[in-house]
mmCIF file of C-alpha atoms in Angstrom:
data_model
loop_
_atom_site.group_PDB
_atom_site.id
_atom_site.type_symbol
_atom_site.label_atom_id
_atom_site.label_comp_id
_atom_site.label_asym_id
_atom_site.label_seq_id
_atom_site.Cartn_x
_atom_site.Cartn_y
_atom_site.Cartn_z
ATOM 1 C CA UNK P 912 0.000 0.000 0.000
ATOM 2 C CA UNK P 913 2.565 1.856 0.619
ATOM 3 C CA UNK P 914 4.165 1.873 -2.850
ATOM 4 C CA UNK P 915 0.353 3.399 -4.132
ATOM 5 C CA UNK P 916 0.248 6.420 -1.969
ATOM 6 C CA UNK P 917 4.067 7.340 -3.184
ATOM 7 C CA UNK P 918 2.775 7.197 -6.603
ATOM 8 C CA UNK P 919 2.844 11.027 -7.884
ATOM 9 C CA UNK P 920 -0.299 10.301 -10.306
ATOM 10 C CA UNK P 921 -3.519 8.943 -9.963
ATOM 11 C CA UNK P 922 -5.497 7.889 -12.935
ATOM 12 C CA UNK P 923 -9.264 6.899 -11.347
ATOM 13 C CA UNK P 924 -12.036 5.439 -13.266
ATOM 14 C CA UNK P 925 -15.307 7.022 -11.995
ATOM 15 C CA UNK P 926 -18.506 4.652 -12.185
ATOM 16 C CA UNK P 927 -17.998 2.054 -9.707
ATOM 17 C CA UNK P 928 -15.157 3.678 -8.331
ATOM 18 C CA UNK P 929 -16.313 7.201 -7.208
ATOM 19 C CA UNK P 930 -19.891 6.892 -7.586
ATOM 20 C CA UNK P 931 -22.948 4.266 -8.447
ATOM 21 C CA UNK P 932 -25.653 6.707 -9.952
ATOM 22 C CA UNK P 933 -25.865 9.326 -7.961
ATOM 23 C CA UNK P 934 -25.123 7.720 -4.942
ATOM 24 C CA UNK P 935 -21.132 8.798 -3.653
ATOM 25 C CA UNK P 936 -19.375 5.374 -2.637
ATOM 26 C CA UNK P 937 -18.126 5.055 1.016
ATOM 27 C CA UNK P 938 -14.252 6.789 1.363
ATOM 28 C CA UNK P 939 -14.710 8.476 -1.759
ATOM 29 C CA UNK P 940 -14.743 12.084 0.324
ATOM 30 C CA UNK P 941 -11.641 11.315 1.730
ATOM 31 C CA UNK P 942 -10.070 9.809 -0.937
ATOM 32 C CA UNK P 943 -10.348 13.274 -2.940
ATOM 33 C CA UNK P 944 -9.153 14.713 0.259
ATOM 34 C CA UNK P 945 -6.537 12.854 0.839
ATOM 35 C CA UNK P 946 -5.045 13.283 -2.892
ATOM 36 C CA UNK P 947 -5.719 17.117 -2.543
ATOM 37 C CA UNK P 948 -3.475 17.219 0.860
ATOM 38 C CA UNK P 949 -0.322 15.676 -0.619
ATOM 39 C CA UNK P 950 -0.869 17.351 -4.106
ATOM 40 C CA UNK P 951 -0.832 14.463 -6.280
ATOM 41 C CA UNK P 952 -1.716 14.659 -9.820
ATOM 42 C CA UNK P 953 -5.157 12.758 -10.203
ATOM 43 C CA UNK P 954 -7.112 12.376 -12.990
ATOM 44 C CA UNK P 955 -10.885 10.521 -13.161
ATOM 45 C CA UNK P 956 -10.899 8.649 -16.527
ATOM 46 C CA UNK P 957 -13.884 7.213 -17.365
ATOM 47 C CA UNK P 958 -15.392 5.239 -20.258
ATOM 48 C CA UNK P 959 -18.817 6.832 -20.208
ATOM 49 C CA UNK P 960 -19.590 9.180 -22.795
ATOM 50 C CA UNK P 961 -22.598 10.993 -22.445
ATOM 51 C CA UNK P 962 -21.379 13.289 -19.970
ATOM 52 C CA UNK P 963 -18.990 16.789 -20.798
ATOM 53 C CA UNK P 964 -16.189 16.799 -18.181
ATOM 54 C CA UNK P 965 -18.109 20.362 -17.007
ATOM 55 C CA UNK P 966 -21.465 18.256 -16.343
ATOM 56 C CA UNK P 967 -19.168 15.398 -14.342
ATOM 57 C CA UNK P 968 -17.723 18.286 -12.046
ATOM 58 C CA UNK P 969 -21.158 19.359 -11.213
ATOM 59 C CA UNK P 970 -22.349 15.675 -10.735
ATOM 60 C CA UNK P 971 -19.704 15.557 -8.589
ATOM 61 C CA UNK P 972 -20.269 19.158 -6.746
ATOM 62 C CA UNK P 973 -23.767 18.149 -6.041
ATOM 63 C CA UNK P 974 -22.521 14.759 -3.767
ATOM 64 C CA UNK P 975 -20.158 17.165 -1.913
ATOM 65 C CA UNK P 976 -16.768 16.711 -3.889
ATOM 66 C CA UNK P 977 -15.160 20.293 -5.403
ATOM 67 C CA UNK P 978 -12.744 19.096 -8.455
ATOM 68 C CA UNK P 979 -11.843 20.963 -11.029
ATOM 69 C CA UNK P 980 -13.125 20.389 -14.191
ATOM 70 C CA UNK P 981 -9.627 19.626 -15.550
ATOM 71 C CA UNK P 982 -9.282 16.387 -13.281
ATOM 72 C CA UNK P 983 -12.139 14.459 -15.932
ATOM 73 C CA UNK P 984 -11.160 12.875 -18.950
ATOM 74 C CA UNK P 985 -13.916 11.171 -21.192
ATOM 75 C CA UNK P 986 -14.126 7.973 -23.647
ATOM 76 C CA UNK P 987 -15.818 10.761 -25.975
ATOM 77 C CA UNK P 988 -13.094 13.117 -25.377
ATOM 78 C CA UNK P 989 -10.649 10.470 -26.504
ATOM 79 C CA UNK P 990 -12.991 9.297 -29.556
ATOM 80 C CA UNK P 991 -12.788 13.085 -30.867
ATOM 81 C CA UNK P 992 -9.205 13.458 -30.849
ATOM 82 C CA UNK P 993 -8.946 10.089 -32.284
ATOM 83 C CA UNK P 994 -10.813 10.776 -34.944
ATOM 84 C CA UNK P 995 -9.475 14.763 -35.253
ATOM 85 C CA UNK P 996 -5.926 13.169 -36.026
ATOM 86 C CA UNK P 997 -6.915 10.305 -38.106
ATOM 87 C CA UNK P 998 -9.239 12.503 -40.676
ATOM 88 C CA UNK P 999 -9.718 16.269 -39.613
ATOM 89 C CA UNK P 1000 -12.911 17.721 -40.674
ATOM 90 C CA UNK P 1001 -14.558 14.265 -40.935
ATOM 91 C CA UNK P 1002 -18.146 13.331 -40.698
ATOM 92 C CA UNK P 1003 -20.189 10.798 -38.619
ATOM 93 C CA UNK P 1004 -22.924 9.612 -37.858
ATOM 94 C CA UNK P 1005 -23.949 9.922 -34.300
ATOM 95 C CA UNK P 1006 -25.303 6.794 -31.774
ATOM 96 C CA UNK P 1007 -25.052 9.004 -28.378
ATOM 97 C CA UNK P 1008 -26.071 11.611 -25.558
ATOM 98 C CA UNK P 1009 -24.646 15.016 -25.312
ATOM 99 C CA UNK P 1010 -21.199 14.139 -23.850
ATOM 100 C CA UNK P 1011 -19.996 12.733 -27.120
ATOM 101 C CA UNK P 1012 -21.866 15.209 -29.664
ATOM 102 C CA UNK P 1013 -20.375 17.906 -28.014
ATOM 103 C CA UNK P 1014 -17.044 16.669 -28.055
ATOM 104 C CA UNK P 1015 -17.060 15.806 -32.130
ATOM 105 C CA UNK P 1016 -18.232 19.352 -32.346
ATOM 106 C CA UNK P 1017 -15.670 20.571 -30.499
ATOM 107 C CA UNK P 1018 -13.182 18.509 -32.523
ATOM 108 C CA UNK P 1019 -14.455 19.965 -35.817
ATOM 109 C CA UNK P 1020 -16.451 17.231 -36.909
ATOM 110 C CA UNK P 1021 -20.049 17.415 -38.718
ATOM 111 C CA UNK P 1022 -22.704 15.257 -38.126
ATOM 112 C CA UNK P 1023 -23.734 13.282 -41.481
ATOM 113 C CA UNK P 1024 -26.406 10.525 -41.397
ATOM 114 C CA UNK P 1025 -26.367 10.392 -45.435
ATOM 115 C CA UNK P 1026 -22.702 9.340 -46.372
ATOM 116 C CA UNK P 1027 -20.826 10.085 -43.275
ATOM 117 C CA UNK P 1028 -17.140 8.865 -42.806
ATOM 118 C CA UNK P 1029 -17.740 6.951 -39.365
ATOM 119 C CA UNK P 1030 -20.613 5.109 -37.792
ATOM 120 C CA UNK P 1031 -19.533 6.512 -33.814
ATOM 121 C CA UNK P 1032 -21.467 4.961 -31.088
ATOM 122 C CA UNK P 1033 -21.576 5.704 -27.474
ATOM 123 C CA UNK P 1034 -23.833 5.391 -24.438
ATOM 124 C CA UNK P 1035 -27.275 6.391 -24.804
ATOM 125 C CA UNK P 1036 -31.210 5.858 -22.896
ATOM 126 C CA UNK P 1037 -32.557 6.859 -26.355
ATOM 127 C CA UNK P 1038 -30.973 3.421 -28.248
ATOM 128 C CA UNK P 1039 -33.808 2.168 -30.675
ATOM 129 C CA UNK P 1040 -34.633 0.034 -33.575
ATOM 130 C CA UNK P 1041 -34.083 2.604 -36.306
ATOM 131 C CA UNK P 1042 -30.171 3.739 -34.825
ATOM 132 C CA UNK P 1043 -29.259 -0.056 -35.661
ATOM 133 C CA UNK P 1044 -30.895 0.063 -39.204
ATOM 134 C CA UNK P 1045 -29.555 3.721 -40.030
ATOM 135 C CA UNK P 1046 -25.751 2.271 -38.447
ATOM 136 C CA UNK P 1047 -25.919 -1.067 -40.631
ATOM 137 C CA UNK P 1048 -26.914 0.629 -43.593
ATOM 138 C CA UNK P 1049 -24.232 3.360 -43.304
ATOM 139 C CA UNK P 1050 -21.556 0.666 -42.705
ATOM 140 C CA UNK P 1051 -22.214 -1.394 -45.047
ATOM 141 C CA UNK P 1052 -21.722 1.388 -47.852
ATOM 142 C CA UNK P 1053 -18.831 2.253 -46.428
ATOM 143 C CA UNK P 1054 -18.716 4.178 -43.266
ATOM 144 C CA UNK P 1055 -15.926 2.971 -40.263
ATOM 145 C CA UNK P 1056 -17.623 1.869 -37.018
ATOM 146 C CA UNK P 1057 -16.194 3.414 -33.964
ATOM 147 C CA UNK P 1058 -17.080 2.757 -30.401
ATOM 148 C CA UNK P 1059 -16.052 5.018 -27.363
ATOM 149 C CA UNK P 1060 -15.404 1.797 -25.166
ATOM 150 C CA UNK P 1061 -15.956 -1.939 -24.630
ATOM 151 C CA UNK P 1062 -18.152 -1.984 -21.703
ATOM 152 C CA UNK P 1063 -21.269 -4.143 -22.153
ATOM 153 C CA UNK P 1064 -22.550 -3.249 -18.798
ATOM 154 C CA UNK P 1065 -21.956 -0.910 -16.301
ATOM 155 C CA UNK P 1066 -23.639 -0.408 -12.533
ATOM 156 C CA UNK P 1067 -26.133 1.695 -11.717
ATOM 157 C CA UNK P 1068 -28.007 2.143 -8.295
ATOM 158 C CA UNK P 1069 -30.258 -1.000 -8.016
ATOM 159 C CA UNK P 1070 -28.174 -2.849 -10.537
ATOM 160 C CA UNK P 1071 -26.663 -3.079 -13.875
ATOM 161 C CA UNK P 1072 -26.809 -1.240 -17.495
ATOM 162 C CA UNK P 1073 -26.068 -2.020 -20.981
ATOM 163 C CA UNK P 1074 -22.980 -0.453 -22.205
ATOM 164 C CA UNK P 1075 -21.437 0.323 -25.458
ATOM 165 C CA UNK P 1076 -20.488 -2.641 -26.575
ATOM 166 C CA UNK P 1077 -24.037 -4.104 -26.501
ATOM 167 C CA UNK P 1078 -25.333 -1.241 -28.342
ATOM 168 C CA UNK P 1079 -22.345 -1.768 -30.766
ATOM 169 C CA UNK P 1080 -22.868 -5.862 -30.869
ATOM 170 C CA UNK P 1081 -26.240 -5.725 -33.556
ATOM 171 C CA UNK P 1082 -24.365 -3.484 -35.986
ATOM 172 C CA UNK P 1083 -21.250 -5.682 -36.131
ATOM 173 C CA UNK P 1084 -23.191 -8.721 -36.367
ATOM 174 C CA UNK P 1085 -25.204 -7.509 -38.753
ATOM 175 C CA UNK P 1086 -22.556 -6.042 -41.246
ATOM 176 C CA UNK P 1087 -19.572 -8.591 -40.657
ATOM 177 C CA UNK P 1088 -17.622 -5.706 -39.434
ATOM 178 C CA UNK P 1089 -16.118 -5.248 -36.194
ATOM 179 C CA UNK P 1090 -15.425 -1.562 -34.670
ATOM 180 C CA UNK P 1091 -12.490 0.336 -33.582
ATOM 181 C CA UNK P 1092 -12.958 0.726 -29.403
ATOM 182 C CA UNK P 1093 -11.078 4.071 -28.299
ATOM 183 C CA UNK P 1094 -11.516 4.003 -24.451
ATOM 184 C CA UNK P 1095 -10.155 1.584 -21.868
ATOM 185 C CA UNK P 1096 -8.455 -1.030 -22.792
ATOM 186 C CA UNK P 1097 -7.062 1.123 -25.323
ATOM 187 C CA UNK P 1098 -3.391 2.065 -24.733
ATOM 188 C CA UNK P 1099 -4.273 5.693 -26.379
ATOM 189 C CA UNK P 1100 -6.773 6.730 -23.645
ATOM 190 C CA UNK P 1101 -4.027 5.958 -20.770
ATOM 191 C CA UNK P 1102 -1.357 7.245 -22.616
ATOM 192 C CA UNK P 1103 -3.494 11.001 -23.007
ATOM 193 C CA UNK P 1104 -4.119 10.455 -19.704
ATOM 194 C CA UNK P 1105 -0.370 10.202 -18.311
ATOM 195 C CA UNK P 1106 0.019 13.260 -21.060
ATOM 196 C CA UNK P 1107 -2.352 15.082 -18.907
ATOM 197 C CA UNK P 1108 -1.129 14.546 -15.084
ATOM 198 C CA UNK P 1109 2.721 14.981 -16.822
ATOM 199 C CA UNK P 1110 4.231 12.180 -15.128
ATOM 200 C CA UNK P 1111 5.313 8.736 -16.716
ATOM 201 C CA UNK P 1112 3.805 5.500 -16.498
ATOM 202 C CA UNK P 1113 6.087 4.086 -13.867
ATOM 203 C CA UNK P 1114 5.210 7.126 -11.766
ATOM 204 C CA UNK P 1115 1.486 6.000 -11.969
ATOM 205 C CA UNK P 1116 -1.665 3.935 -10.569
ATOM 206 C CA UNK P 1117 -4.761 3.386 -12.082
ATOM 207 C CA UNK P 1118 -7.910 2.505 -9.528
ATOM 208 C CA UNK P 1119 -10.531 1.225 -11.308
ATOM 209 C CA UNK P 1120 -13.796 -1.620 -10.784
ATOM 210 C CA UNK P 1121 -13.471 -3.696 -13.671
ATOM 211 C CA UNK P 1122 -10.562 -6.537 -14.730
ATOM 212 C CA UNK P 1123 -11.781 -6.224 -18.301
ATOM 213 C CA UNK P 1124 -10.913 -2.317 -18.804
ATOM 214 C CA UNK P 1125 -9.348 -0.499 -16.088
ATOM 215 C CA UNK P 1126 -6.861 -3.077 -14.604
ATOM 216 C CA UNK P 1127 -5.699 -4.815 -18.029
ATOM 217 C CA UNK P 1128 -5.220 -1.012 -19.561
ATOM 218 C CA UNK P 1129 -2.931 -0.423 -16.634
ATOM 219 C CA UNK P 1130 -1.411 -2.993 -16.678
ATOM 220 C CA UNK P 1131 -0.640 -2.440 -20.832
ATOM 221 C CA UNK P 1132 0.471 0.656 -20.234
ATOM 222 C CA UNK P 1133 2.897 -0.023 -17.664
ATOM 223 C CA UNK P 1134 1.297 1.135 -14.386
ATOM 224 C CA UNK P 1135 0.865 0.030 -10.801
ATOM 225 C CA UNK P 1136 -2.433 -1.424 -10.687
ATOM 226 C CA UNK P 1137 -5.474 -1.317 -7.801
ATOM 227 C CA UNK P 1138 -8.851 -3.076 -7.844
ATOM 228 C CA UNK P 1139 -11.340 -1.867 -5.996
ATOM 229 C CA UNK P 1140 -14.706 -4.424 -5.141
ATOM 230 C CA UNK P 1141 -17.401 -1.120 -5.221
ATOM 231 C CA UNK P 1142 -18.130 -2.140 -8.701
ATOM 232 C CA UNK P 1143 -18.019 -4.963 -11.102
ATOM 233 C CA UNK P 1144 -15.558 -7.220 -10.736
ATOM 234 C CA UNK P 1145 -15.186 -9.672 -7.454
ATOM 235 C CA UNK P 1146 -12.664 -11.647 -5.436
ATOM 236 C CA UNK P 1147 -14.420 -14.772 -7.441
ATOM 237 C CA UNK P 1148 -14.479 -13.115 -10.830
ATOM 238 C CA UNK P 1149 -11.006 -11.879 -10.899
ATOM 239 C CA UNK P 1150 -9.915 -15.505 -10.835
ATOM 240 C CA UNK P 1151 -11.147 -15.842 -14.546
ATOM 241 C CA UNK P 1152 -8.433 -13.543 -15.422
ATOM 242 C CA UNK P 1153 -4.840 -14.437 -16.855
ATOM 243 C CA UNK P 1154 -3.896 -11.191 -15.145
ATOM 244 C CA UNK P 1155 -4.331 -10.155 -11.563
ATOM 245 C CA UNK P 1156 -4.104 -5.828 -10.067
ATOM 246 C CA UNK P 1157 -0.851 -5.535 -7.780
ATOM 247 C CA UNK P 1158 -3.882 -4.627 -4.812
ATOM 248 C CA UNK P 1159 -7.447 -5.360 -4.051
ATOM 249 C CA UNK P 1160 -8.794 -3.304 -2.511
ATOM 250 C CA UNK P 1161 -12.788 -2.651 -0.749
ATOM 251 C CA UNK P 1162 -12.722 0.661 -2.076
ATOM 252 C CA UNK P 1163 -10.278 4.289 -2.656
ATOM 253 C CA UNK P 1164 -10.822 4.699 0.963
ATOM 254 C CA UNK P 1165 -8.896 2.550 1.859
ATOM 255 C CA UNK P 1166 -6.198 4.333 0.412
ATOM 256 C CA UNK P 1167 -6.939 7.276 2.318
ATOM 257 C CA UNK P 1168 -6.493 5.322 5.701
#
């Protein structure tokens, strides 16, 4: 434990981490509080995209927590700049809330649902019938499917969600093509993130809920690795895993102890 808190930075995934819902996990409060008394460099990664980073600092204002809105780093964030570099002023069209509109707008890219360059799908409660026809249609004439992140579920208070990848799953299968996933496990999310706090991989930690995403793309990208049982993943299920975290842990407060 004692390696963790030297760590200088502190990449943190959010849901199942930080917060179910809108309910703020146990320690959390002191967690933040703790990282904000020995100045570390922490940033909350997460894979969700229908938030802005702006609308996550208030989500997080409103359960008690002041952060800056330069500590939250989105899976729609990293989708624009992905798709900035790879074609600048492309086109898409859009599966998604908000978060990730406003980022491709931001990026300089149009929405197109009549020849569009990319097929881009994130989280969203509005998922229906006619996104999968409009998707499959567009792919199959050519458009690249993108995903923000390979989550298939997520928790929320009471339970679990769909995630991305199940809203991805009928467009693949029905078009033979498989997408390109930009968020966790994806080396280029950590590596913006480590960009971000300024400090190098080895210098690192990255606290997250799930062995699928959060501890494999620390583990890729070279950094000390923390589980944390507040969200999916469980003493039973990591042992499914070729790969184990460095720590388990209940939750961040126990880091703060």
């Amino acid at each position: 434990m004692e390696s963790l808190r030297s760590k200088k930075g502190f990449i943190c995934d959010m849901d199942g981490v930080i917060y179910h819902g809108n309910q703020l996990l146990p320690g959390v409060k002191e967690f933040v509080e703790w990282l904000q008394k020995e100045e570390k460099q922490f940033l909350f990664l997460t894979n969700a995209s229908s938030r802005s980073p702006k609308e996550l600092q208030n989500k997080l204002y409103r359960m008690g927590l002041e952060i800056g809105e330069e500590h939250f780093y989105t899976s729609a964030l990293a989708t624009a700049k992905f798709l900035q570099n790879q074609a600048p002023g492309c086109s898409a069209y859009v599966i998604g809330d908000h978060g990730l509109y406003n980022a491709l707008y931001d990026a300089g890219i149009t929405i197109n649902d009549v020849d569009p360059d990319y097929v881009v799908v994130g989280e969203t409660v509005t998922y229906g019938y006619e996104h999968i026809i409009t998707a499959m249609n567009l792919v199959n004439k050519g458009a690249r499917l993108i995903a923000t992140n390979t989550d298939i579920i997520g928790p929320i208070e009471g339970g679990i969600a769909p995630a991305c990848r199940a809203f991805v799953a009928p467009i693949e299968a029905t078009t033979g093509k498989k997408a390109y996933y930009v968020g966790k496990p994806n080396p280029l999310m950590m590596r913006t993130g480590l960009q971000i706090l300024g400090v190098h991989s080895s210098e690192a930690v990255m606290i997250g809920d799930r062995m699928d995403t959060d501890i494999i793309a620390g583990i890729e990208t070279g950094l000390d690795t923390a589980l944390v049982l507040s969200g999916v993943s469980t003493r039973e299920t990591v042992k499914e895993f070729p790969y184990r975290p460095r720590l388990i842990l209940n939750g961040v407060g126990d880091i703060a102890e």
